[in-house]
Coordinates of N, CA and C and ligand atoms in Angstrom, one line a residue:
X1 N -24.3 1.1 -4.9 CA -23.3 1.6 -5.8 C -22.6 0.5 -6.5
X2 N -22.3 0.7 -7.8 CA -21.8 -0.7 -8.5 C -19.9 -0.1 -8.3
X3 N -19.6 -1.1 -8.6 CA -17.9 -1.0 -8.4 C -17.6 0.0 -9.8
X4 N -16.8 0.8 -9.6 CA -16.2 1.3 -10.7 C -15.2 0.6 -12.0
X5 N -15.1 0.4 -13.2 CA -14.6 -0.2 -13.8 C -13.0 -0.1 -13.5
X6 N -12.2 0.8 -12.8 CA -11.0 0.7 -12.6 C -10.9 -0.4 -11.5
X7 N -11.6 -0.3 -10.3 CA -11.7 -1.2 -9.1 C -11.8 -2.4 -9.8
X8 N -12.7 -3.0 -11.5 CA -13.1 -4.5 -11.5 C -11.6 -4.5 -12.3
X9 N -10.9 -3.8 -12.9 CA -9.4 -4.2 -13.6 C -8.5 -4.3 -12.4
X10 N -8.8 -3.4 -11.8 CA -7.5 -3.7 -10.6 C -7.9 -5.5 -9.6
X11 N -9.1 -5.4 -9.7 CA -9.6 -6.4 -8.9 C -9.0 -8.2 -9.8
X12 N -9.3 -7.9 -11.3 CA -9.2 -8.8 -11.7 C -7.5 -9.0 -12.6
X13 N -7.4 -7.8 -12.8 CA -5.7 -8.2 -13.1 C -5.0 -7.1 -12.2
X14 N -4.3 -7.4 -10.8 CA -3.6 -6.6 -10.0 C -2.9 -6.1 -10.5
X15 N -1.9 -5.2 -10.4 CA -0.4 -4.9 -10.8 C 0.3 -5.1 -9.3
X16 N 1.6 -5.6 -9.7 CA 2.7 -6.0 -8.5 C 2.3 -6.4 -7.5
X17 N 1.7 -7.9 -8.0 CA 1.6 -8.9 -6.6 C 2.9 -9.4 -6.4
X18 N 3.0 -10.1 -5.6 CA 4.3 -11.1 -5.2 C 4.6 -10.6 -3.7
X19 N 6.0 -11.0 -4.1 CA 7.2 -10.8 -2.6 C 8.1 -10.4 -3.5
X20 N 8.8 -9.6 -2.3 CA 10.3 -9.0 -2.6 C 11.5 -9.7 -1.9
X21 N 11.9 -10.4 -2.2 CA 13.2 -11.5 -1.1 C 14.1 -10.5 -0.7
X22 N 14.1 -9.4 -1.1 CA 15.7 -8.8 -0.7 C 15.0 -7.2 -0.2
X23 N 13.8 -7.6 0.1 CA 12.7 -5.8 0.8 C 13.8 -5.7 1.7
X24 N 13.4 -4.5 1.9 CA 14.8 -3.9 2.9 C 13.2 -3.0 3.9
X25 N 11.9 -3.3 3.2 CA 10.6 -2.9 4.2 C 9.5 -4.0 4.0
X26 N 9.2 -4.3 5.2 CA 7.8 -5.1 4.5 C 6.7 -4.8 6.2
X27 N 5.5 -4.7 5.6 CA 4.6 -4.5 6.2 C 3.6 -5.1 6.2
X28 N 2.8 -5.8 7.5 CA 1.5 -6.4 7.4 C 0.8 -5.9 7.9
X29 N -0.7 -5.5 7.7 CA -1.7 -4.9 8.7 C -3.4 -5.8 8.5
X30 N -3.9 -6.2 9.0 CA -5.4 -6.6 8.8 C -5.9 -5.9 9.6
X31 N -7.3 -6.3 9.2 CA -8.6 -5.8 9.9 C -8.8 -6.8 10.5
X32 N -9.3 -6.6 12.0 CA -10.3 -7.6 12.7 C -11.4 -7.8 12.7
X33 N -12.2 -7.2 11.7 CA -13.5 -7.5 12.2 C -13.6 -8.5 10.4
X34 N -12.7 -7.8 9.4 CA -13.1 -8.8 8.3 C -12.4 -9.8 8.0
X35 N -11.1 -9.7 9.1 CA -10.0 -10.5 8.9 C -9.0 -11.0 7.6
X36 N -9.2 -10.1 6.9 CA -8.7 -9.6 5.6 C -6.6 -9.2 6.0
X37 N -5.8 -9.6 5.2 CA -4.9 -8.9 5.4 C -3.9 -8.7 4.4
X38 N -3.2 -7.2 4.4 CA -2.4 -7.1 3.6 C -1.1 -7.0 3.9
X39 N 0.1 -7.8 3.3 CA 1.3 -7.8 3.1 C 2.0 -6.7 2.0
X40 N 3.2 -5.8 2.4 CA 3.4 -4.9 1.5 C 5.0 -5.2 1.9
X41 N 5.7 -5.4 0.3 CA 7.0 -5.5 0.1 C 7.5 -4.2 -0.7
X42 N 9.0 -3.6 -0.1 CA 9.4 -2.2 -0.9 C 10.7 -2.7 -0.7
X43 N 11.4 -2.8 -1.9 CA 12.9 -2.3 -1.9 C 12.7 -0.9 -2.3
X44 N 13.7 0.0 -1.4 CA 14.2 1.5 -1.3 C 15.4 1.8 -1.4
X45 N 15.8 2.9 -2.4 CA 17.4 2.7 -2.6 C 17.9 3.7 -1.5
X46 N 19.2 4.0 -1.7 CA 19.8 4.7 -0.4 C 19.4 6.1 -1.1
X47 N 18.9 6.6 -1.8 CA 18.2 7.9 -2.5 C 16.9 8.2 -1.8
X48 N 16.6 7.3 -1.1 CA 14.9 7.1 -0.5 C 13.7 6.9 -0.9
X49 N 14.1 6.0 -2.5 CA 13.5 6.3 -3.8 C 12.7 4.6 -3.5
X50 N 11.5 4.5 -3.6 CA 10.7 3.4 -3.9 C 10.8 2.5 -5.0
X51 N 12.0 1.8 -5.5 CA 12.4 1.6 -6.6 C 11.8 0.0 -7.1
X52 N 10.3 -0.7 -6.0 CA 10.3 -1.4 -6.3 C 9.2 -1.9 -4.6
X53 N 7.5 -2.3 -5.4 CA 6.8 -2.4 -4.4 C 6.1 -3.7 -4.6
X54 N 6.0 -5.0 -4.2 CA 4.9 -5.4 -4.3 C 4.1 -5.9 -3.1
X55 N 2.8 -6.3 -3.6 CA 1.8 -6.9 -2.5 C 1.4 -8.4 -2.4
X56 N 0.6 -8.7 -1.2 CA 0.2 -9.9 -1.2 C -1.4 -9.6 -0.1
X57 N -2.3 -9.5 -1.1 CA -3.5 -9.1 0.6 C -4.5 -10.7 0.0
X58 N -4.7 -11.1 0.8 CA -5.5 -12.1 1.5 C -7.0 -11.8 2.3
X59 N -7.8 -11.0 0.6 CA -9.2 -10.5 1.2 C -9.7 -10.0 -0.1
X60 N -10.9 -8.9 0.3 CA -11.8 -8.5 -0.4 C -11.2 -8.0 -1.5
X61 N -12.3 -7.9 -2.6 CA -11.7 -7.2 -4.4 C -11.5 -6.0 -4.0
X62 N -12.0 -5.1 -2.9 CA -11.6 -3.9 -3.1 C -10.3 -3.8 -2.1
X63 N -10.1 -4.6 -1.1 CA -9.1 -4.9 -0.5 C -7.8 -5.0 -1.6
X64 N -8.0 -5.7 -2.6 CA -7.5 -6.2 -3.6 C -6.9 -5.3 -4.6
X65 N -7.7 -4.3 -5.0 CA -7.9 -3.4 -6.0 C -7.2 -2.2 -5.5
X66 N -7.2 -1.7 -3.9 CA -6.5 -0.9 -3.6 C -5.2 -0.9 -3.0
X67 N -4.9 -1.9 -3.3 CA -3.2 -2.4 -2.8 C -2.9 -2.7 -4.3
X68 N -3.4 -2.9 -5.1 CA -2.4 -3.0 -6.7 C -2.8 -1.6 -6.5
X69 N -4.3 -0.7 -7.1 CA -3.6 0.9 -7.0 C -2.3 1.7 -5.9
X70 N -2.5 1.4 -5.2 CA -1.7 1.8 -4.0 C -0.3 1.5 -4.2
X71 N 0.2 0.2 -4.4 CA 1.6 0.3 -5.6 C 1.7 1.0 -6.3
X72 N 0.9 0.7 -7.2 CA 0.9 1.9 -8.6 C 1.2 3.7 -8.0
X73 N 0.4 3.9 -7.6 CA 0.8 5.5 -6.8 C 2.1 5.6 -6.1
X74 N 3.0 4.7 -5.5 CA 4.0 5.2 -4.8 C 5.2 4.4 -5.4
X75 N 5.1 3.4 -6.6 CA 6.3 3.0 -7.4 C 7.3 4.1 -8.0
X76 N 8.1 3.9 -7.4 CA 8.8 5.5 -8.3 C 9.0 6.2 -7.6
X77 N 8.4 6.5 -6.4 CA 8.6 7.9 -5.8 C 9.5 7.8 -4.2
X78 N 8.8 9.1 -3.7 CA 10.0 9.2 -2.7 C 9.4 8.6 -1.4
X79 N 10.0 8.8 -0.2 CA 9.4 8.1 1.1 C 8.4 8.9 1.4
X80 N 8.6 10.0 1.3 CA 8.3 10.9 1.7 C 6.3 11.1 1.2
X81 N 6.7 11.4 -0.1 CA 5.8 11.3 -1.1 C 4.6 9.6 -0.9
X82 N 5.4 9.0 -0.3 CA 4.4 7.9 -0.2 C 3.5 7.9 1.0
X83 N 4.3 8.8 2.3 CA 3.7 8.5 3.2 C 2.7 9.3 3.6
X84 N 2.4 10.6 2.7 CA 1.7 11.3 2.0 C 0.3 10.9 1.9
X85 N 0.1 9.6 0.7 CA -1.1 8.8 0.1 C -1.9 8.3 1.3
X86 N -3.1 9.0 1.2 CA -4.4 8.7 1.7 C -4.6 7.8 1.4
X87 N -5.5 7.0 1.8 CA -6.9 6.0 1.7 C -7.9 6.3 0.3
X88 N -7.9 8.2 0.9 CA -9.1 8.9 -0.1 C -8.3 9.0 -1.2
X89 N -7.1 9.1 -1.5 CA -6.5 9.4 -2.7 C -6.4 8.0 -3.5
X90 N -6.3 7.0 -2.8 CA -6.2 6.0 -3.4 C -7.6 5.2 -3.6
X91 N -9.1 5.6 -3.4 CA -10.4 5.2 -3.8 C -10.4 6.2 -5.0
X92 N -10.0 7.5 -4.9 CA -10.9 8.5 -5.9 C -9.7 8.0 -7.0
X93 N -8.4 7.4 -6.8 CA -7.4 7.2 -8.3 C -8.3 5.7 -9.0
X94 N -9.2 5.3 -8.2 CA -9.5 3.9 -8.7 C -11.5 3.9 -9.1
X95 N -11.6 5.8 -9.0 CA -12.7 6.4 -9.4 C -13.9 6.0 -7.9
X96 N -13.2 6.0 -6.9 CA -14.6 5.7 -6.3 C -14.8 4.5 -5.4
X97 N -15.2 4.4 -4.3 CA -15.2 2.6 -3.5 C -16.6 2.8 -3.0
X98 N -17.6 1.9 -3.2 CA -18.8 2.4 -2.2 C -18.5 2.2 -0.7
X99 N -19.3 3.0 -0.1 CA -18.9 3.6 1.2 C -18.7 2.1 2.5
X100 N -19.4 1.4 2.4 CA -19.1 0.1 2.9 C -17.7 -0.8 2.5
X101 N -17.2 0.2 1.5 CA -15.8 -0.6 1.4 C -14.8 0.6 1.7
X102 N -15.1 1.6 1.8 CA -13.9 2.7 2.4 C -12.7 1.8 3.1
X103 N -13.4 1.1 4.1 CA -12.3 0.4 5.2 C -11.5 -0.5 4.3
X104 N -11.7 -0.8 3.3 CA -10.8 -1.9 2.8 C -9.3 -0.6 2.2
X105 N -9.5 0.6 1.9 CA -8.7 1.2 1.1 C -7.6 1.6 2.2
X106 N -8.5 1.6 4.0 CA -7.7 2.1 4.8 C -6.3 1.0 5.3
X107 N -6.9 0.0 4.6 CA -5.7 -1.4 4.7 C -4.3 -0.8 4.0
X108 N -4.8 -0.4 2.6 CA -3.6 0.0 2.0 C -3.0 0.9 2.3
X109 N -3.7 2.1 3.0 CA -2.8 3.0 3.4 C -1.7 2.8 4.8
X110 N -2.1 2.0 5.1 CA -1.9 1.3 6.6 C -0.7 0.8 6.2
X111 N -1.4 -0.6 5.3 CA -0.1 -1.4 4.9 C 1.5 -0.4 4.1
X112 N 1.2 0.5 3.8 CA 2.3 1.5 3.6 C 2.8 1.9 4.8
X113 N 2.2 2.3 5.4 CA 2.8 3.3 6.5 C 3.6 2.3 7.6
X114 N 3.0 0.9 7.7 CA 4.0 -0.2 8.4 C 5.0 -0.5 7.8
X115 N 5.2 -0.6 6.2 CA 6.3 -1.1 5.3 C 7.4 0.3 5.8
X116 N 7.0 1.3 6.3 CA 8.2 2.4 6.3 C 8.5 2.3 7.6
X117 N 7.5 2.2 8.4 CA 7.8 2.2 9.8 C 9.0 0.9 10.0
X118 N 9.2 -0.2 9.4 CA 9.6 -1.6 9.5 C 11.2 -1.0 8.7
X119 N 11.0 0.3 7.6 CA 12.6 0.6 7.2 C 12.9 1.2 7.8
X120 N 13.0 2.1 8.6 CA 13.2 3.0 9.6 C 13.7 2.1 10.7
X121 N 13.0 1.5 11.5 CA 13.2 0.1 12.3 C 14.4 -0.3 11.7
X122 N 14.9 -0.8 10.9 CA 15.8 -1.8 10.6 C 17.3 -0.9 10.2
X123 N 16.8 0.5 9.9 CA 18.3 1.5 9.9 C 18.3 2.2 11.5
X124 N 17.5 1.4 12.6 CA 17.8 2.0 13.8 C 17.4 2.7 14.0
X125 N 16.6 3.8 13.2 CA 15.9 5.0 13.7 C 14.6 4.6 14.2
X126 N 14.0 5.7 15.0 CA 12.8 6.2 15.7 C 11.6 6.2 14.6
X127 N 10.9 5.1 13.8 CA 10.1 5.3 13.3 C 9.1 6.5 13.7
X128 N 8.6 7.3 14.1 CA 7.7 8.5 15.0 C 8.7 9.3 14.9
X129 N 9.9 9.8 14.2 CA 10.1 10.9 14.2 C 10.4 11.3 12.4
X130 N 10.0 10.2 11.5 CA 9.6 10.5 10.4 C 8.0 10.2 10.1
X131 N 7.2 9.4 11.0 CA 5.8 9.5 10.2 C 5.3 10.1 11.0
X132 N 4.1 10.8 11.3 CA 3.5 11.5 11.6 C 2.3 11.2 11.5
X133 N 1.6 10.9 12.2 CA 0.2 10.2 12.1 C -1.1 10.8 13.2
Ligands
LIG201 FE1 -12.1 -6.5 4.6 FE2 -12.5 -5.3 2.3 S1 -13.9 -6.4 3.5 S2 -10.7 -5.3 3.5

């Protein structure tokens, strides 16, 4: 299966790489077996509103490709709503991953779910009694 043309634009011009100096979430998660990893920065306002996400992953183009889509889908929205986003929802928004890269999408969904777990942590609460996994 050849890469889908959204996967080689996200691949080759990401949207919202960087760091966030003033994240109030940040999350890391890799894979061990490809040792690939991604960094996920969120300022969240006291609304619970995602007002601001960027990435930094250190791996594959689809690794790559699904952490710029994966910003893209949860910029703007609520906590709630992000913690929502699948893996599958973020291959099929970028038309598709062949099946030997599935695992790279599960990075991004990951790397979300640590960036909230890490805000939760830091206002004192019980991360596990808002995500649900
Ligand atoms: Fe490791 Fe893609 S090969 S995330």
């Amino acid at each position: 299966m050849e890469y889908s043309e959204k996967v080689m634009d996200h691949f080759a011009n990401p949207r919202n790489v960087g760091v966030i100096d003033d994240a109030n979430a940040v999350g890391e998660v890799g894979n061990a077996k490809c040792g690939d990893i991604m960094k996920m920065y969120m300022k969240i306002n006291d609304d619970g509103i995602i007002e601001d996400i960027k990435f930094k992953t250190f791996g594959c183009g689809a690794a790559v490709a699904t952490s710029s889509m994966a910003t893209e889908l949860v910029k703007g929205k609520t906590i709630e709503e992000a913690l929502k986003l699948t893996n599958k929802a973020v291959a099929e928004a970028l038309d598709g991953l062949p099946p030997v890269k599935m695992h790279c999408s599960v990075l991004a969904e990951e790397a979300i779910q640590a960036a909230l777990t890490d805000y939760y942590t830091r206002k004192g609460l019980n991360p596990a009694d808002y995500i649900k996994k």
